[in-house]
Short mmCIF file of C-alpha atoms and ligand atoms in Angstrom, two decimals:
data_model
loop_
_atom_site.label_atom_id
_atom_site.label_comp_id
_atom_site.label_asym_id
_atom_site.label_seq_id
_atom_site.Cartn_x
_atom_site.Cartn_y
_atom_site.Cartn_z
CA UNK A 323 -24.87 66.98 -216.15
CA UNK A 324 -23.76 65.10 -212.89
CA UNK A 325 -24.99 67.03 -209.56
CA UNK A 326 -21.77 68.23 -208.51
CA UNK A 327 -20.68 69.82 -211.73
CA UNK A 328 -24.32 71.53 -211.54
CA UNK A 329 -23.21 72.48 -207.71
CA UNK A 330 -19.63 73.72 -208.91
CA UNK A 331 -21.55 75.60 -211.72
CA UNK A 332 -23.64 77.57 -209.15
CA UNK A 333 -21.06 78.01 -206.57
CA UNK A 334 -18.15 79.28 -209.60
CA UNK A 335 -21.44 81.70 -210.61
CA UNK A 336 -21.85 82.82 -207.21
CA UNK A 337 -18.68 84.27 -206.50
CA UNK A 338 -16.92 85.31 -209.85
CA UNK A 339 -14.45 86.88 -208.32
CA UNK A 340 -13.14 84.64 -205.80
CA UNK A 341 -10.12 82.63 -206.28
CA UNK A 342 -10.58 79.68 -203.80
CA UNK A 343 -14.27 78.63 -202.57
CA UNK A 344 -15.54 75.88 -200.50
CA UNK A 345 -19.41 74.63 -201.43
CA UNK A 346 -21.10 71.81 -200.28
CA UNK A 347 -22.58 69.11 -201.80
CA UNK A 348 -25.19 66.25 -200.78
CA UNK A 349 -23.52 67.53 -197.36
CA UNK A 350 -19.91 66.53 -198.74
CA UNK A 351 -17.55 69.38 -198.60
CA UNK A 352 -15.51 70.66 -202.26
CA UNK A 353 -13.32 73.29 -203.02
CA UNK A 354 -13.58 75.06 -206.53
CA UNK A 355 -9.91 76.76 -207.47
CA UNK A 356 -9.39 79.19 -210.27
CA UNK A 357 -6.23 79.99 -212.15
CA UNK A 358 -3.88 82.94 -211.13
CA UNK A 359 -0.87 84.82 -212.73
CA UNK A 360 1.99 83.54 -211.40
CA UNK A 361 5.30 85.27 -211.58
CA UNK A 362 8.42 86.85 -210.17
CA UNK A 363 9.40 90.73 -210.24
CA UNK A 364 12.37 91.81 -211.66
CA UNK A 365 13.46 92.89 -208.02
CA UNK A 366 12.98 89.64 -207.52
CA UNK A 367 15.16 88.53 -209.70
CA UNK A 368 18.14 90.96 -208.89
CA UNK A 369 17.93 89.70 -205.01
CA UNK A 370 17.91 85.90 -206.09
CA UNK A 371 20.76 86.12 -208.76
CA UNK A 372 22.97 87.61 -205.61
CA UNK A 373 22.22 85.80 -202.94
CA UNK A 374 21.11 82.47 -204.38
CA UNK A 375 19.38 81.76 -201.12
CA UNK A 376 16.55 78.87 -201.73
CA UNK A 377 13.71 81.24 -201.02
CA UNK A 378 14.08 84.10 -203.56
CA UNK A 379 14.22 81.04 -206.34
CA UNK A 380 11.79 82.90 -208.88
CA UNK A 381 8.35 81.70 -209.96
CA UNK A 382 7.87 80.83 -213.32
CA UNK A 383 5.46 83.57 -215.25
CA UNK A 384 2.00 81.68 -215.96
CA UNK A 385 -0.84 82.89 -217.40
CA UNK A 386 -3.90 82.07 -215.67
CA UNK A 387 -4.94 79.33 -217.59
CA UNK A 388 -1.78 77.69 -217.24
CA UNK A 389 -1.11 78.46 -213.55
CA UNK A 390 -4.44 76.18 -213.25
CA UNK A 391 -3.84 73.45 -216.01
CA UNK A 392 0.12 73.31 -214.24
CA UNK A 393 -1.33 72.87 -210.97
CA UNK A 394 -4.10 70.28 -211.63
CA UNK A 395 -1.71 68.25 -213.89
CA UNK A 396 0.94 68.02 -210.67
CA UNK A 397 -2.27 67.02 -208.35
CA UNK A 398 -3.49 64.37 -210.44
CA UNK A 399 0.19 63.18 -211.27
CA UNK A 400 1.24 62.99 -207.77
CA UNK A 401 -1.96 60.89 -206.96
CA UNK A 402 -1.37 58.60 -209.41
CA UNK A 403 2.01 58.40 -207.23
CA UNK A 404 -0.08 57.52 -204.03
CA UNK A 405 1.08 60.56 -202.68
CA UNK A 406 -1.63 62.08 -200.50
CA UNK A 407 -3.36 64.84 -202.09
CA UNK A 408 -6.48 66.01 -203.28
CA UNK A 409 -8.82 64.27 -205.78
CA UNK A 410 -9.50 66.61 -208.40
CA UNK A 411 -13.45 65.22 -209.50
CA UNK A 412 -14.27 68.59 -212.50
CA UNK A 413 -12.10 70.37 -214.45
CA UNK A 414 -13.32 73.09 -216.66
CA UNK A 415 -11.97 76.28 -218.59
CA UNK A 416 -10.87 78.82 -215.69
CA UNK A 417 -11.28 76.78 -212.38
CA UNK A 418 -11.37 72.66 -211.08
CA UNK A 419 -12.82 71.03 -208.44
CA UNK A 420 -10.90 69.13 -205.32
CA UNK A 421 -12.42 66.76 -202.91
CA UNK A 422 -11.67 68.64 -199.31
CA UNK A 423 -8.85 66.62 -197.17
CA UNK A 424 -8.87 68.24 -193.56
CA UNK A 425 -8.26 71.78 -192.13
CA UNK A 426 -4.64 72.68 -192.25
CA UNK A 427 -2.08 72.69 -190.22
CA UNK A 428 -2.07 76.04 -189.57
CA UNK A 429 -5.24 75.86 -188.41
CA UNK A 430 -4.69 73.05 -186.42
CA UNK A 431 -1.57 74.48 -184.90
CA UNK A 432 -2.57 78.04 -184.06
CA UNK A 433 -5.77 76.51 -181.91
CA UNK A 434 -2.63 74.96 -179.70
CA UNK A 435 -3.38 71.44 -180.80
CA UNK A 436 0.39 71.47 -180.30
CA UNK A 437 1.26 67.77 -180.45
CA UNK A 438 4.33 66.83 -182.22
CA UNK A 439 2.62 63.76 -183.65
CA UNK A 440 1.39 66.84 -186.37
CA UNK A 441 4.70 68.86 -186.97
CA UNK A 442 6.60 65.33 -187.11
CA UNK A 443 4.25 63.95 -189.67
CA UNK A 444 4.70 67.22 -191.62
CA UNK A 445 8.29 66.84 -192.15
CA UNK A 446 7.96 62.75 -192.67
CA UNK A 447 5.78 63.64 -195.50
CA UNK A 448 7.94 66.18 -196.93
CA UNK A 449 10.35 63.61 -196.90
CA UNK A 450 8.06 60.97 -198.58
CA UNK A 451 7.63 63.56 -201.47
CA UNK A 452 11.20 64.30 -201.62
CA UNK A 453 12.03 60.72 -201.67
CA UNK A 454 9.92 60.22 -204.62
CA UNK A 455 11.85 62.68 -206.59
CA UNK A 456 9.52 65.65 -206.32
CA UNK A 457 9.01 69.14 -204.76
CA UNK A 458 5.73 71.07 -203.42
CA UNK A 459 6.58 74.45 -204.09
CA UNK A 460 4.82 75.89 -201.59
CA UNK A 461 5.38 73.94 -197.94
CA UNK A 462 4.02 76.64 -195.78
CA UNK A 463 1.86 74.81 -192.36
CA UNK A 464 -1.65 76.53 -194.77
CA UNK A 465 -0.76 74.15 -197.15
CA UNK A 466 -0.79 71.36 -195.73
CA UNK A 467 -4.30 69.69 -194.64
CA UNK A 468 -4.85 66.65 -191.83
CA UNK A 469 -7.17 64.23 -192.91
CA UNK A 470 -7.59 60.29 -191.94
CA UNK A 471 -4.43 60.46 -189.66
CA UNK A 472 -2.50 61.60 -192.72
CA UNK A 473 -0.88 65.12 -194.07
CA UNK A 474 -1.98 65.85 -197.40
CA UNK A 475 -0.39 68.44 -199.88
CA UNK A 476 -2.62 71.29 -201.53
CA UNK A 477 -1.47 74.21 -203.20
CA UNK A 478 0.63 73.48 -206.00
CA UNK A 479 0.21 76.35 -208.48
CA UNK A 480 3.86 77.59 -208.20
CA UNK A 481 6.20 76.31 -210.94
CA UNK A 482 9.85 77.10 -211.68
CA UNK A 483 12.32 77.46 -214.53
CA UNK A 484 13.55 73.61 -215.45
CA UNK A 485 16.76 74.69 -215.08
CA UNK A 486 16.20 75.20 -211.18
CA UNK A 487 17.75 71.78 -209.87
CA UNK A 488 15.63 69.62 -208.02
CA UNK A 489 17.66 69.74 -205.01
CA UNK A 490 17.60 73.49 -204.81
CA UNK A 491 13.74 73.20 -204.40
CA UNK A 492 13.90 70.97 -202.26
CA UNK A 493 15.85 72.80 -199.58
CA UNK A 494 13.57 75.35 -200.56
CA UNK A 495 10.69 73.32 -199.54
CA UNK A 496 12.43 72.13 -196.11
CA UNK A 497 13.01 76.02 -195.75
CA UNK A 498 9.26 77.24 -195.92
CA UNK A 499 8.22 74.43 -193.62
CA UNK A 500 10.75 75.62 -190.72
CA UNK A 501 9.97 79.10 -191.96
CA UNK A 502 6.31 79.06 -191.85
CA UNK A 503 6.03 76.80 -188.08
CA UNK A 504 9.14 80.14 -186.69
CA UNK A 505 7.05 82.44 -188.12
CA UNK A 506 4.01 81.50 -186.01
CA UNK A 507 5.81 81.05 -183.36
CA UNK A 508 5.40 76.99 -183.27
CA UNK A 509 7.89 75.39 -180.90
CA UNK A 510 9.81 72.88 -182.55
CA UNK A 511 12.35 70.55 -181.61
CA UNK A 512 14.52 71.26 -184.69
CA UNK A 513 17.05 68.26 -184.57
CA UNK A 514 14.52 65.40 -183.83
CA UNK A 515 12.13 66.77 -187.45
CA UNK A 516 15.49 67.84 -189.27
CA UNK A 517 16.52 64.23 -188.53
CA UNK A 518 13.11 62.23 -188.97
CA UNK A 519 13.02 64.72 -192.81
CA UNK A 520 16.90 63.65 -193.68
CA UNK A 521 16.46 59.46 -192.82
CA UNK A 522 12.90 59.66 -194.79
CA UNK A 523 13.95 61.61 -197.68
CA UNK A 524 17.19 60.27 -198.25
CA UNK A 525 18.57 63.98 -198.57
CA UNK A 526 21.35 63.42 -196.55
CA UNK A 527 23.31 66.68 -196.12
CA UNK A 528 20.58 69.30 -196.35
CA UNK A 529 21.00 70.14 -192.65
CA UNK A 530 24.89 71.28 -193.78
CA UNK A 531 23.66 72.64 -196.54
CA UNK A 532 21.01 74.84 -194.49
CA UNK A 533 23.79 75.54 -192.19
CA UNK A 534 26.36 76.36 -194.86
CA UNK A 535 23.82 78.85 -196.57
CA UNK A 536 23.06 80.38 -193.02
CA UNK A 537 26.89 80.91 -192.80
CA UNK A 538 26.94 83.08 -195.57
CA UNK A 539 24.12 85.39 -194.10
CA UNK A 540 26.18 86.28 -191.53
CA UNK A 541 26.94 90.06 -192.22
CA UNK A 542 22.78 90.16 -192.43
CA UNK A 543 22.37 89.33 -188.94
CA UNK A 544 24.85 91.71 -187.76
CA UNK A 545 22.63 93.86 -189.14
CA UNK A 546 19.68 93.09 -188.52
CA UNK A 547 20.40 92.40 -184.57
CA UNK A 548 21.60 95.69 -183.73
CA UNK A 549 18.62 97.06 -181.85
CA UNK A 550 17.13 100.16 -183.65
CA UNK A 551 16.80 97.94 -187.03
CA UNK A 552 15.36 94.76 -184.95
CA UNK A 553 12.13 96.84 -183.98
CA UNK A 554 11.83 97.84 -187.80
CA UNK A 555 11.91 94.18 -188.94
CA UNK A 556 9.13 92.69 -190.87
CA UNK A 557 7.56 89.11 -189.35
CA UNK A 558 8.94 87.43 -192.04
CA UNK A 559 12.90 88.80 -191.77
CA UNK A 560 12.71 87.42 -187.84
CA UNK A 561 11.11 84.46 -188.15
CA UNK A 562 13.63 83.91 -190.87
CA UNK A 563 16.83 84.99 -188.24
CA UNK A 564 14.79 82.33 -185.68
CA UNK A 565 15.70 80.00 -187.75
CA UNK A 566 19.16 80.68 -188.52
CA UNK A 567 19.86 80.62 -185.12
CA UNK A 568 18.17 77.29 -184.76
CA UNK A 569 20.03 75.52 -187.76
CA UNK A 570 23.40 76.90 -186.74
CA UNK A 571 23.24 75.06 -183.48
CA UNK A 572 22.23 71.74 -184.78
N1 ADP B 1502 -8.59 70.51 -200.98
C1 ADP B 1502 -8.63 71.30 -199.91
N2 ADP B 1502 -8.94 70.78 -198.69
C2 ADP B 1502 -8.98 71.57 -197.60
N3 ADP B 1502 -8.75 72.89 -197.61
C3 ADP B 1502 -8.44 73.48 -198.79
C4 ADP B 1502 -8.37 72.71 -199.99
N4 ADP B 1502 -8.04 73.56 -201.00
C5 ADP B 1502 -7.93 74.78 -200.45
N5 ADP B 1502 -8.16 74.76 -199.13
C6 ADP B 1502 -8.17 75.92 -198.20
O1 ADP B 1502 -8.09 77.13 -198.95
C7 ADP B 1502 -6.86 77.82 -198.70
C8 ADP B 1502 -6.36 78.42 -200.00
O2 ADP B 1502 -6.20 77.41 -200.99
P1 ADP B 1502 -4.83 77.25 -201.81
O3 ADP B 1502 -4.99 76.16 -202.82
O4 ADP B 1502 -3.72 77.11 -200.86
O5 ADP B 1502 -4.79 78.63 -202.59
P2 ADP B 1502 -3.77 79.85 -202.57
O6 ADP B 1502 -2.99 79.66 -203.82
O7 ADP B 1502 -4.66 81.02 -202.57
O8 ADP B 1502 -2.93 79.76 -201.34
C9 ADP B 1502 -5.94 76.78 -198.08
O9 ADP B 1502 -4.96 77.38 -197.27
C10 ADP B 1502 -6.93 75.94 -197.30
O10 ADP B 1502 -7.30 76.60 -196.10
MG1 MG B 1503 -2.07 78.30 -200.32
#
């Protein structure tokens, strides 16, 4: 047995219940993943077949098992791709092991390393993806790692009906990225990274398309600004009206 499949062994022993560990090995850092359900509710459901709005798109159910073969499959496809993500070196029943590629933006971002040379590079490698013809799934800034003066994609466990067109995930991914950055409060200079995403990925008209599906919110921000229901808003519905704001003024 090679030594890191003898390290992964120990480490996956030592904490049977954790989803997502780091270990080290011959002072190299890994992270071990196990499979998770994956799934929508049928609330879920109900609010995505009304509104149709990108984020509610539901998650395909997964068992487990297939939540991790899904996800490994899309790593190791995507690096065959040259698309920066991690290398996956074991692979056994109920978990794999990645090579580590960098803390993540969100990390990066929060400790007000605030240079646009990171948020910029975010959305040019969104685009990149896009441009290839394929989706993350999950864009938030914790899934996305700088290593080697490059972002790298992790987190890719999320899968969706076939029938969900490719563009719809897209904007979906362009969504969580300028949802995640508003929701911690990440100043962004929306035109210049809406731009430098649109020339890279070749998706020309997803600004008017965010803008067009913002349009159709607008009897939620009524509500939502009048003052006694602002102060009962979740994080996620006002980062989510930041950026509505944002969009509509591009
Ligand atoms: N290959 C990796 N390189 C660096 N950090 C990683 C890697 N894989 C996971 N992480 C860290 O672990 C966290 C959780 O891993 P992730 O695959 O995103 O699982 P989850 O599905 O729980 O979000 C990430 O946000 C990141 O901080
Ligand atoms: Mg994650």
């Amino acid at each position: 047995m090679s030594n890191l499949r003898a390290a992964a062994r120990r480490a996956a022993a030592s904490a049977p219940e954790k989803e997502i560990l780091s270990f080290e090995s011959y002072g190299q850092r890994y992270w071990l993943k196990r499979g998770r359900k994956t799934g929508s509710n049928p609330l879920h459901y109900a609010a995505w077949g009304l509104s149709r709005f990108p984020l509610l798109i539901p998650v395909s159910h997964q068992s487990r098992r297939e939540a991790l073969r899904h996800e490994s499959g899309k790593i190791r496809r995507l690096e065959s791709l040259g698309i920066p993500v991690p290398r996956i070196l074991i692979e056994e029943n109920d978990w794999f092991v990645m090579s580590h590629t960098g803390p993540t933006l969100r990390h990066l971002l929060y400790r007000k390393d605030r240079n646009e040379t990171l948020t910029l590079s975010a959305f040019e490698a969104l685009g990149r993806l896009h441009a290839m013809g394929e989706y993350h799934g999950g864009s938030q800034l914790r899934n996305l790692t700088w290593t080697n003066e490059q972002i790298h994609f992790i987190d890719f466990e999320e899968n969706f009906s076939e029938e969900v067109p490719l563009e719809t995930l897209q904007l979906r991914d362009l969504f969580l990225l300028l949802f995640s950055l508003a929701k911690d409060h990440i100043p962004l200079d929306y035109r210049r990274h809406i731009d430098r995403y649109r020339t890279i990925s070749g998706n020309e008209d997803f600004d008017r398309r965010l803008r067009d599906l913002f349009a159709r919110l607008g009897w939620l921000e009524k509500i939502i600004t009048f003052s006694p229901i602002w102060s009962l808003l979740d994080k996620d519905t006002k980062a989510t009206y930041r950026i509505i704001q944002e969009i509509k003024q591009l």
